[in-house]
Coordinates of C-alpha atoms and ligand atoms in Angstrom, one line a residue:
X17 CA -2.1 12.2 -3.3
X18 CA -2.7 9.7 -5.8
X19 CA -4.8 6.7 -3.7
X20 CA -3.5 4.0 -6.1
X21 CA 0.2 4.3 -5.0
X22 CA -0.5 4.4 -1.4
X23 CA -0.3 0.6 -0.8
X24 CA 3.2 1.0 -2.8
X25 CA 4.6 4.2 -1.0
X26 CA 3.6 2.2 2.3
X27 CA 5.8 -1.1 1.4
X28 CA 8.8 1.3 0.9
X29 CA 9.2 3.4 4.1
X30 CA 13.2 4.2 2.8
X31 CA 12.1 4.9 -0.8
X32 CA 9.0 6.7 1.0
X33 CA 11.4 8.8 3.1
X34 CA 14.3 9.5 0.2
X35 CA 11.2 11.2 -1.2
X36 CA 9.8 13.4 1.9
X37 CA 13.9 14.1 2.5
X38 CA 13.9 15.4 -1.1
X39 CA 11.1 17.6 -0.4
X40 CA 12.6 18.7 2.6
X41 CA 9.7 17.9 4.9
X42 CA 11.3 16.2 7.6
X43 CA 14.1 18.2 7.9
X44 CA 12.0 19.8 11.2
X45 CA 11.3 23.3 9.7
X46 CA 7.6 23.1 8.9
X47 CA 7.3 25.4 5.8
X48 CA 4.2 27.2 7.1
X49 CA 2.2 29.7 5.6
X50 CA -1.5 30.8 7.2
X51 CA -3.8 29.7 4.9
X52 CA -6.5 31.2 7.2
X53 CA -7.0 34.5 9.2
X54 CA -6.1 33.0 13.2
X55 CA -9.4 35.2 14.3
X56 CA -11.8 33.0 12.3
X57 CA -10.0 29.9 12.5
X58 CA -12.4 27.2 15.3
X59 CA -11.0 26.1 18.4
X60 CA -10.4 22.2 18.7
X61 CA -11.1 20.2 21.8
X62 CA -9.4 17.1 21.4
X63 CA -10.1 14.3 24.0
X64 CA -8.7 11.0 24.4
X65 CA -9.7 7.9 26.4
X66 CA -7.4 5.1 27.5
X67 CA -8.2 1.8 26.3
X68 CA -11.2 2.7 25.5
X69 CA -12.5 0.0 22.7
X70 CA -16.3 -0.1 21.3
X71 CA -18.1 -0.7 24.7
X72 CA -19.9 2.9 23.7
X73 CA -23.6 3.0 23.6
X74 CA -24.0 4.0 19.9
X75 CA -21.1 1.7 18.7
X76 CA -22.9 -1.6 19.5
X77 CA -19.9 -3.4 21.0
X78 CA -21.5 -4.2 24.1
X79 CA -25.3 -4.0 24.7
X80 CA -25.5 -2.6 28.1
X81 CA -23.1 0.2 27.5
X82 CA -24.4 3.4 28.9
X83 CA -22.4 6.2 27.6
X84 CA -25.1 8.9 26.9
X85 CA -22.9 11.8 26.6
X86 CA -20.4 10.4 24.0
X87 CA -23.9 9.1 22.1
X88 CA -25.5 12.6 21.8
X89 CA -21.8 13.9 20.1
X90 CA -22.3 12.0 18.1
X91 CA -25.6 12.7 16.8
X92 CA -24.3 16.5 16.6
X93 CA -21.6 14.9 14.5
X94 CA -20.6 12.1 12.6
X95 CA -19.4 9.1 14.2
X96 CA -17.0 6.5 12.5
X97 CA -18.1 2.6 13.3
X98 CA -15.2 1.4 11.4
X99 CA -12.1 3.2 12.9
X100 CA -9.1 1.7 14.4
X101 CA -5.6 2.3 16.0
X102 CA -2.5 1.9 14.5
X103 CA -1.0 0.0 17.5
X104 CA -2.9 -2.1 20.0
X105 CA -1.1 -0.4 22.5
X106 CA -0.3 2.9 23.9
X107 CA 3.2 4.6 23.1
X108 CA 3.2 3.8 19.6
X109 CA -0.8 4.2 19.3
X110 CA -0.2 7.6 20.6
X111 CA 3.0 8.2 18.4
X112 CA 1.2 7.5 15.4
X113 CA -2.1 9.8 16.0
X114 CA 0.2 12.5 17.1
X115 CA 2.6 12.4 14.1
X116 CA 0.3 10.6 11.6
X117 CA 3.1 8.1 10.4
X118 CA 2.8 4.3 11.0
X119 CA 4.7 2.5 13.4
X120 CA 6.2 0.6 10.7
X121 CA 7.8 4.3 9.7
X122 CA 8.6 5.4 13.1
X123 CA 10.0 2.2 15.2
X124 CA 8.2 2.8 17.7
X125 CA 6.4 0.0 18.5
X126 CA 6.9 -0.5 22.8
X127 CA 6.1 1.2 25.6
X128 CA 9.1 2.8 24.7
X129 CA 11.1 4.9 23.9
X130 CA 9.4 8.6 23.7
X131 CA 9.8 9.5 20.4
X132 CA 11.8 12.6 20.7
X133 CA 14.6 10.6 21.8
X134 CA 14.7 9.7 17.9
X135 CA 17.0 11.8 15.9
X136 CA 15.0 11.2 13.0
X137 CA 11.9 12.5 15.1
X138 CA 13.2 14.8 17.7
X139 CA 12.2 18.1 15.4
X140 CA 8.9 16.4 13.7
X141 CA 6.2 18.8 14.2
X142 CA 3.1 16.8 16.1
X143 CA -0.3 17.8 15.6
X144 CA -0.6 20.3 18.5
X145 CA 2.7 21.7 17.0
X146 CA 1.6 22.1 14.1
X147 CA -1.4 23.8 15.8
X148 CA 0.7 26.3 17.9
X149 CA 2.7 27.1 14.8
X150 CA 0.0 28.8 13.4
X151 CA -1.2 30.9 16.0
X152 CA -3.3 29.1 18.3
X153 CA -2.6 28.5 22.4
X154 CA -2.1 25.0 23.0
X155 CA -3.0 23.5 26.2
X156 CA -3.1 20.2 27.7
X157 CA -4.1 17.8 30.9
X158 CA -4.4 14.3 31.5
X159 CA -3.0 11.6 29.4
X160 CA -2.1 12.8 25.7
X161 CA 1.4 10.9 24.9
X162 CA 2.5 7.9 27.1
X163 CA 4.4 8.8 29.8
X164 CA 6.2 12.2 30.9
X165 CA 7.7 13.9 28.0
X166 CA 11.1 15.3 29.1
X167 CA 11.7 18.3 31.4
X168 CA 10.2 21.8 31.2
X169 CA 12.3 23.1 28.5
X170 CA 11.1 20.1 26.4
X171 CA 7.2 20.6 27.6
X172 CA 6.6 24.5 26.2
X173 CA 7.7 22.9 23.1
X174 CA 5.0 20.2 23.1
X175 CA 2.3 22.4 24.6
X176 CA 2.1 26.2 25.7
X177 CA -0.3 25.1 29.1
X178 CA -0.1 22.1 30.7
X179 CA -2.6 21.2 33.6
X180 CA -3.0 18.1 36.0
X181 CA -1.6 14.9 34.9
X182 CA -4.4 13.3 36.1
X183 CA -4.1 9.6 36.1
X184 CA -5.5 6.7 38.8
X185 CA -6.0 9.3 41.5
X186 CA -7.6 8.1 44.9
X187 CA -6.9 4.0 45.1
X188 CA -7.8 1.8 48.0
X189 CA -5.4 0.7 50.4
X190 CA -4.6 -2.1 49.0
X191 CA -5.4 -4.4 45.7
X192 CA -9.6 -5.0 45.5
X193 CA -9.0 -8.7 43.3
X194 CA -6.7 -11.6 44.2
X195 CA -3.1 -12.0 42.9
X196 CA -2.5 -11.8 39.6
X197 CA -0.6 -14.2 37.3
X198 CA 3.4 -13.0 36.0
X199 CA 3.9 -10.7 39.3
X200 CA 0.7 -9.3 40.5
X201 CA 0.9 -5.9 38.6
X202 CA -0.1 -3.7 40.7
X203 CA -2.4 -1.7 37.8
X204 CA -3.8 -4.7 37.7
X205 CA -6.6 -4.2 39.9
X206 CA -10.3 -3.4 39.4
X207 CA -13.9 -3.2 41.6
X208 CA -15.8 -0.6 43.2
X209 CA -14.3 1.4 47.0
X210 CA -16.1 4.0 48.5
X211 CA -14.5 7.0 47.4
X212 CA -15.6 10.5 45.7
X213 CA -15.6 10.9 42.0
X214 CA -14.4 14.5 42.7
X215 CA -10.7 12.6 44.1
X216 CA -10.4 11.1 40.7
X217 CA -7.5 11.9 38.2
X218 CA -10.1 12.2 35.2
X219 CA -12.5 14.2 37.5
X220 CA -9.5 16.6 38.1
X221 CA -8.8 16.7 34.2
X222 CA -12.6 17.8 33.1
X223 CA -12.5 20.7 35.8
X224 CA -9.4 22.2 34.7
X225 CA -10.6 21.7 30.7
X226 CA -13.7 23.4 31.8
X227 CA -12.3 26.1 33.0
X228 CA -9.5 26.4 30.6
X229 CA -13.1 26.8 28.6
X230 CA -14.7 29.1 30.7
X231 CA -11.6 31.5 30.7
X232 CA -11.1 31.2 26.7
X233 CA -10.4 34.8 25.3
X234 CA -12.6 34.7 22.0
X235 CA -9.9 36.2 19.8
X236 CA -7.8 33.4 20.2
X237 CA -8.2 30.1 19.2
X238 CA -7.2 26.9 20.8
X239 CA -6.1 23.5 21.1
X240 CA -7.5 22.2 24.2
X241 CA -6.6 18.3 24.3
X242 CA -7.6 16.4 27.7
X243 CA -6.7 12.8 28.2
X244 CA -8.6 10.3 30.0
X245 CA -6.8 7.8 31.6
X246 CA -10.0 5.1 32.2
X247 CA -10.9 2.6 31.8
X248 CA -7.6 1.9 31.5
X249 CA -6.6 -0.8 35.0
X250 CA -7.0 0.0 37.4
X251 CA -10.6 0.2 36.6
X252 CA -11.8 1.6 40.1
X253 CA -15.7 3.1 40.3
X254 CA -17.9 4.4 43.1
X255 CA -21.3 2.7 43.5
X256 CA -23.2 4.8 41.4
X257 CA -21.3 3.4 37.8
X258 CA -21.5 0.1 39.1
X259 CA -25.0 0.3 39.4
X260 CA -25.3 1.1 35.6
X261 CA -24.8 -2.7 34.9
X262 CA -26.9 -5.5 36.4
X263 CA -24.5 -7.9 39.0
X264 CA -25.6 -10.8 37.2
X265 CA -23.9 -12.7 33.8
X266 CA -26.1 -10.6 31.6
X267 CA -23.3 -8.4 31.5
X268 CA -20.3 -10.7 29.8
X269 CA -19.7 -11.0 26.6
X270 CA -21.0 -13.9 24.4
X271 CA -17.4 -16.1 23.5
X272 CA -16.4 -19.5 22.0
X273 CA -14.9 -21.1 24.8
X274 CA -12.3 -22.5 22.0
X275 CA -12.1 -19.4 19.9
X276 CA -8.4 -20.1 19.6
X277 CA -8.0 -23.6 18.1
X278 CA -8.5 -21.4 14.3
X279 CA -6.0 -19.1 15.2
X280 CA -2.7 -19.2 14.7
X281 CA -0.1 -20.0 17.1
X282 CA 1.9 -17.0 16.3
X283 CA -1.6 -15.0 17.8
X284 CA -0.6 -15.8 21.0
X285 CA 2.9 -14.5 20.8
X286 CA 1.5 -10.9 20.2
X287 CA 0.6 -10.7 23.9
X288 CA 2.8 -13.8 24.8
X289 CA 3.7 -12.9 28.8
X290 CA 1.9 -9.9 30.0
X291 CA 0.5 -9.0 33.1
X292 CA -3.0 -8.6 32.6
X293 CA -4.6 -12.0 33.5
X294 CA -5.7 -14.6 30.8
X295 CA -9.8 -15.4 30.5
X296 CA -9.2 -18.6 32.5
X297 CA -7.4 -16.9 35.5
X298 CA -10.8 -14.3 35.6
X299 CA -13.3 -17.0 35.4
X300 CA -11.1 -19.2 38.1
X301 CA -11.1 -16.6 40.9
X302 CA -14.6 -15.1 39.9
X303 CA -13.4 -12.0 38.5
X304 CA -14.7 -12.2 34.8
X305 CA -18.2 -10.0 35.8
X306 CA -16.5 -7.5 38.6
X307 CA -14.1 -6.8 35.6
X308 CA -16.7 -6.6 33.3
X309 CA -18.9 -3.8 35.4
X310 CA -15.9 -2.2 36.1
X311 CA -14.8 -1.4 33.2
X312 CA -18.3 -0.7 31.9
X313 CA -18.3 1.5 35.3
X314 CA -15.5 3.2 34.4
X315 CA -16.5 4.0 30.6
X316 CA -19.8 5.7 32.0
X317 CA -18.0 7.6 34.4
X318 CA -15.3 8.8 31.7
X319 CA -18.2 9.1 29.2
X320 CA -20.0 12.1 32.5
X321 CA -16.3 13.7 32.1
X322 CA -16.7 14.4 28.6
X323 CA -20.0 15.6 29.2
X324 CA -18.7 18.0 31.4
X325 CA -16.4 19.5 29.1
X326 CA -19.2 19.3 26.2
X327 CA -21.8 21.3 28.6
X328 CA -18.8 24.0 29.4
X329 CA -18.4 24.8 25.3
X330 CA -22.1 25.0 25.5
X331 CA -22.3 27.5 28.2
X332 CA -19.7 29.5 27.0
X333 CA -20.8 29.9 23.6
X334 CA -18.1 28.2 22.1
X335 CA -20.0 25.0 20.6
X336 CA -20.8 26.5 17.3
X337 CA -17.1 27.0 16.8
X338 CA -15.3 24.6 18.5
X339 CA -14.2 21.0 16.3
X340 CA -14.6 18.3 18.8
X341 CA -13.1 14.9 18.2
X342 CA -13.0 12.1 20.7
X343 CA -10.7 9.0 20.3
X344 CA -9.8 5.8 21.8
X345 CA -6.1 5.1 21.2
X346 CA -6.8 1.1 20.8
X347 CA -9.5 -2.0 22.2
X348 CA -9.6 -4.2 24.9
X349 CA -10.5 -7.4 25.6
X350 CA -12.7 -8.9 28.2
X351 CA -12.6 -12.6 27.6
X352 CA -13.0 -12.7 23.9
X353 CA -10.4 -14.9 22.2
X354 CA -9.5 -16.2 25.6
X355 CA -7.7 -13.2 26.7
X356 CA -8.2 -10.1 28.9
X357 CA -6.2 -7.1 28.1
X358 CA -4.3 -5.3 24.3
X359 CA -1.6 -6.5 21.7
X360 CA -3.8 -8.4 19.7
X361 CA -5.0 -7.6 16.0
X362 CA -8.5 -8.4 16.2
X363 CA -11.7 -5.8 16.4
X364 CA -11.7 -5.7 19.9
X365 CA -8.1 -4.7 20.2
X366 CA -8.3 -2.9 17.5
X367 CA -11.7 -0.8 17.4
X368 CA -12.1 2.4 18.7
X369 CA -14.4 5.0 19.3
X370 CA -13.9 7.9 16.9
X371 CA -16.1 11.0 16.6
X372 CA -15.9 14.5 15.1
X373 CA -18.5 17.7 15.8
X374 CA -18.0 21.4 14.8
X375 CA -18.4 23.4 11.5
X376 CA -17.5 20.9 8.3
X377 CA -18.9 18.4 10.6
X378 CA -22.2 17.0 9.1
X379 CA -24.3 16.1 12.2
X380 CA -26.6 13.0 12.4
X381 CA -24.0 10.6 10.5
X382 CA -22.3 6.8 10.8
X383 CA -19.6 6.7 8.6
X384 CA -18.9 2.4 8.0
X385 CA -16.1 3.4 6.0
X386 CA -12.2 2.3 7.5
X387 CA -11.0 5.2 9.2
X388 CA -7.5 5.1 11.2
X389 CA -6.4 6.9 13.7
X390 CA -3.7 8.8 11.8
X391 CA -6.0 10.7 9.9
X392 CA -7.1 12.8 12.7
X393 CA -3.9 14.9 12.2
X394 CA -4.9 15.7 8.5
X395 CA -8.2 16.1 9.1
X396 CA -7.8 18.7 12.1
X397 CA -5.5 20.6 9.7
X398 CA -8.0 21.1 6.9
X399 CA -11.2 21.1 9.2
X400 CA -9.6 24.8 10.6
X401 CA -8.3 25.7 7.4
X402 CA -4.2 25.3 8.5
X403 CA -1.8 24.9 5.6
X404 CA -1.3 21.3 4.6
X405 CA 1.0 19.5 5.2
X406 CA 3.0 16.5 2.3
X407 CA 4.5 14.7 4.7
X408 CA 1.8 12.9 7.0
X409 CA 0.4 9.2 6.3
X410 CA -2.8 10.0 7.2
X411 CA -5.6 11.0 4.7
X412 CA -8.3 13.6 5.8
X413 CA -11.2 12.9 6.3
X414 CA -13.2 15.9 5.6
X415 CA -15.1 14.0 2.3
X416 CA -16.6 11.7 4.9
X417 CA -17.3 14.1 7.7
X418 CA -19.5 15.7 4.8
X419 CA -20.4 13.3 3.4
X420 CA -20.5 10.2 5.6
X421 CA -21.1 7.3 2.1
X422 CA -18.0 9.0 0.3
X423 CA -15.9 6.0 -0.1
X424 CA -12.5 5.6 1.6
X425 CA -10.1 3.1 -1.0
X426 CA -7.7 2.4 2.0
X427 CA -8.8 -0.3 4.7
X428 CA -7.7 0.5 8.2
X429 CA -4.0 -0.7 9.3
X430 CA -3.5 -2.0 12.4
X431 CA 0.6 -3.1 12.9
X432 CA 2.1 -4.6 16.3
X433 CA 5.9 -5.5 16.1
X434 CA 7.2 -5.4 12.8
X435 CA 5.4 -8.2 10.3
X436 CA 2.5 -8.5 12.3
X437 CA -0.5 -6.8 10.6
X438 CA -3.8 -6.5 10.4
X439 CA -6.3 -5.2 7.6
X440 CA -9.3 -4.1 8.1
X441 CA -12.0 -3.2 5.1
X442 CA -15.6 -2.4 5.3
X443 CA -16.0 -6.2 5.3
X444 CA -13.3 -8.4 5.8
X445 CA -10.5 -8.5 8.4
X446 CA -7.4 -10.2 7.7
X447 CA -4.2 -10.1 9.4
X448 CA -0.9 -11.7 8.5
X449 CA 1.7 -12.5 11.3
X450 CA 5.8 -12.6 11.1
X451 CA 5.7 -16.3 10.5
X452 CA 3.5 -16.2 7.4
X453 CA 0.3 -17.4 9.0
X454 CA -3.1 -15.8 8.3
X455 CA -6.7 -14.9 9.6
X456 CA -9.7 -13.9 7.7
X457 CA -13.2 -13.0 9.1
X458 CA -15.9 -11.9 6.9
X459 CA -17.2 -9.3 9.6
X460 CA -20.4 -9.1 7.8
X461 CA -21.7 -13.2 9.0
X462 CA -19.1 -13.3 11.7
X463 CA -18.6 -10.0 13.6
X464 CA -17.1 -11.7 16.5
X465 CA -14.3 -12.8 14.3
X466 CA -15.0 -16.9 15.5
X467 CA -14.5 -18.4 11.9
X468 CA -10.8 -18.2 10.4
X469 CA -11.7 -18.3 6.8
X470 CA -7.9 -18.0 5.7
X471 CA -7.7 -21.6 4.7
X472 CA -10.8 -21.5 2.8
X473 CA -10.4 -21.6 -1.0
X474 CA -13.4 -19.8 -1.7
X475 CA -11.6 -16.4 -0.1
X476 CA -8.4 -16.2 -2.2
X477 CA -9.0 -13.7 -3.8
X478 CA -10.0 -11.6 -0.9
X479 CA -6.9 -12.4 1.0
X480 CA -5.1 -11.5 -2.4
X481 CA -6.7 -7.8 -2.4
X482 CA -6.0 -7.4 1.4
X483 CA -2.2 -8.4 1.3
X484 CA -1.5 -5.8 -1.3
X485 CA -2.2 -3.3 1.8
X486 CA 0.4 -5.2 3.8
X487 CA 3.0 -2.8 4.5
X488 CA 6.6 -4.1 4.2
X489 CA 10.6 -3.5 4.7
X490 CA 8.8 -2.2 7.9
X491 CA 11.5 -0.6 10.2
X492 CA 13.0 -2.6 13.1
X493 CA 12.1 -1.4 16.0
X494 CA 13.5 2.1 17.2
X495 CA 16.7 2.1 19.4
X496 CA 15.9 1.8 23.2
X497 CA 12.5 -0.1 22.1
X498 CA 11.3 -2.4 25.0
X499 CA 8.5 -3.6 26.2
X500 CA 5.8 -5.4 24.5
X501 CA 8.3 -5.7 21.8
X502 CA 8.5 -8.6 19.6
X503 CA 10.8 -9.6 16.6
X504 CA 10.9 -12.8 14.9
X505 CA 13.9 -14.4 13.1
X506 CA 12.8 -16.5 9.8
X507 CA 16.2 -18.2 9.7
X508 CA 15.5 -20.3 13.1
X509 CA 11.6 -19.6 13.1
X510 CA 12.5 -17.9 16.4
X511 CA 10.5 -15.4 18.2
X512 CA 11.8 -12.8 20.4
X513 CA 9.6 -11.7 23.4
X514 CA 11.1 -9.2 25.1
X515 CA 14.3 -10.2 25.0
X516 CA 13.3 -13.8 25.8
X517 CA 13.5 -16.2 23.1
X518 CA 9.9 -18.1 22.3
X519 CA 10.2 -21.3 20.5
X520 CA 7.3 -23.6 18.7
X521 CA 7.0 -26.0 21.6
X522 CA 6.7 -23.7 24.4
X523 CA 3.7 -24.0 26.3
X524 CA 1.7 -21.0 25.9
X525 CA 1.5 -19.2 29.5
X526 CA -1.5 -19.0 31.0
Ligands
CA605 CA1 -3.8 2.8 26.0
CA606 CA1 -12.1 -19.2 16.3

């Protein structure tokens, strides 16, 4: 695909779609031809974790991050500092990796609605699909798409195996932190319970991966995906995570107390009324550094998980065929930007782990090229030597997995609700929100985004290069959207928040 026209092809999703109709790609009948014999093709472990942003060891977002397992991958393969989601958030994070299209194509921008419950995406062949289409057993545990995905007829079609959901597992009796703000969630919850790590969901999800593993028959390849469900909240750990992390402030990140009076107002309406608590509300009832270890707990014990599932290839003699990637399906915040929790367009909500291992992999590589999430689909495909496919958004990244300074001319997209997006190049991050307002960071002098530059003359051209990458005519959002769903109205400069208008003087709910 010609590069030039993808910023043009992406501000026309109808014009975009007229065209894939034309060629008959999304009609739901994948024209499919082996391009490979199924015996030599490699097996692909594909593993997600929840919420995971760039608290990993080797990814430098947080200094104290112990994730040893995740760090040695990705010396055996190349590791991407620069990737990011599609969508700060699950549902349409997930959508988006699974089908490779944008949110802005989709709709799907919520916590709903499943996809499939799209007539223009009930037939659209996912990655596993695509996968399973071409002769390989699909299996799958733990947290993959958000949510259930329909009944047992509807489940064969997404995957041929499916093992334990996995989830929180064993909780405490009741919640470990005080009352939280807008309802006391009760995911909302965090701190360390004597309990086994045996009686936990992801615990339960490496053990049936591994012996999914052990039992592979060699003449078969698969698609084994496992999905982590921490550190997503509640972030429970047994004592021996905790202890990982020093019980002292060492362990909190370093913020600007008013990080926010350069941002626009419009920021705040990305994550306008949620459940997970505000910075103040943590540093107020003394939960800033139990949520801090706890999720750093709970990345450690996640990171043991893959391990487990890493050592099982190994012992079965599967490594040396076997494509491993690991993903993160958006960031978190702790504090920065005033904020715990997703929905925002910054690194931290943005950044993700993202690592590939396995023949075509190049080992020993940091690729600081923008990668997105949506290329993993493409990639996967020509990585084990499938037939390719027109119609996804994503662009392999095979030149970069061999060779990790081969340039990438796209910056990484980030979109949440339609008109709110954010670009991110090998140097700059700039997002634009509904209203018209703007950010800039020069990540280079200011990697924890403090300094809006988008007022500063000096930068106009840069902001003039990164619009061109804005996507527009982005779809509304997808019928039965809700949750975390945001439109905005230019007419009345009125915001919608889930169904609740939000107007310029409203105070901004802390
Ligand atoms: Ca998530
Ligand atoms: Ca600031």
């Amino acid at each position: 695909m010609n590069i030039e026209r993808l910023p043009r092809l992406l501000s026309r999703p109808q014009c975009c779609m007229a065209i894939l109709l034309t060629m008959g790609v999304l009609s739901g009948t994948p024209q499919l031809a082996p391009a490979v014999e199924p015996a030599t093709r490699p097996n692909v472990v594909f593993i997600a974790i929840d919420d995971q942003n760039d608290w990993i060891g080797h990814l430098g977002g947080h200094p104290l991050a112990k994730t040893p397992h995740l760090d040695r991958l990705a010396e055996q393969g190349t590791t991407f500092l620069n990737a990011h989601c599609q969508a700060p958030l699950c549902n349409p994070s997930r959508t988006s990796l699974m089908l490779s299209l944008r949110p802005t194509t989709t709709g799907v921008y919520g916590l709903a609605p499943w996809f499939r419950t799209l007539d223009d995406w009930k037939d659209r062949v996912t990655l596993p699909q695509h996968f399973q289409a071409h002769g390989y057993r699909t299996l799958s545990a733990g947290k993959i798409y958000h949510g259930g995905v329909g009944g047992p007829a509807q489940r064969v079609k997404e995957f041929d195996v499916w093992g334990p959901a996995g989830g929180i597992g064993v909780k405490p009796e009741k919640k470990l932190i005080p009352p939280t703000p807008m309802g006391n969630h009760p995911l909302m919850d965090w701190g360390v319970f004597p309990h086994n790590d045996e009686d936990k969901g992801d615990y339960l999800v490496a053990s049936w991966a591994v012996e999914q593993i052990q039992s592979a028959k060699h003449d078969e390849p698969f698609f084994l995906a496992a999905g982590f469900f921490l550190p997503h909240v509640p972030c429970y750990a047994t004592q021996k995570w905790f202890d990982l992390y020093p019980d002292d402030d060492s362990v909190l990140p370093v913020i600007d107390e008013n990080d926010r009076a350069d941002t626009p107002r419009f920021s705040w309406y990305l994550h306008w009324s949620l459940p997970e608590p505000r910075l103040k509300w943590v540093q107020e009832n003394n939960q800033w550094r139990n949520l801090i270890r706890s999720y750093l707990a709970c990345t450690s014990f996640v990171d043991a998980q893959v391990g487990r599932i890493l050592a099982a290839l190994e012992k079965a003699g599967l490594a040396e065929n076997t494509v491993v990637v690991v993903w993160g399906d958006h960031g978190w915040h702790l504090g920065e930007k005033g904020i715990t929790g997703k929905n925002t367009l910054w690194d931290r909500g943005t950044r993700v782990p993202l690592i590939f291992s396995g023949p075509g992999v190049k080992s020993g590589q940091r690729c600081n090229q923008p990668a997105e999430l949506l290329d993993i689909y493409p990639t996967l495909v020509e990585l084990c030597g499938l037939k390719t496919r027109e119609d996804l958004e994503g662009i392999s990244l095979t030149p970069q997995l061999k060779d990790a300074r081969a340039k990438r001319e796209r910056p990484a997209i980030t979109s949440h609700n339609p008109g709110n997006h954010g670009i991110r190049s090998e140097r700059w991050r700039y997002i634009r929100y509904a209203d018209g307002t703007e950010e800039l960071y020069d990540m280079q002098r200011d990697p924890r985004e403090w300094i809006n530059q988008a007022g500063n003359a000096e930068f106009a051209k840069v902001i003039e290069e990164h619009r061109k990458w804005l996507p527009t005519g982005d779809r509304p959002p997808a019928p039965g959207s809700k949750h975390r769903v945001l439109t905005y109205d230019v007419g009345t400069d009125t915001a919608t928040w889930e169904d609740s208008p939000v107007r310029r003087q409203d105070p901004i709910p802390q």
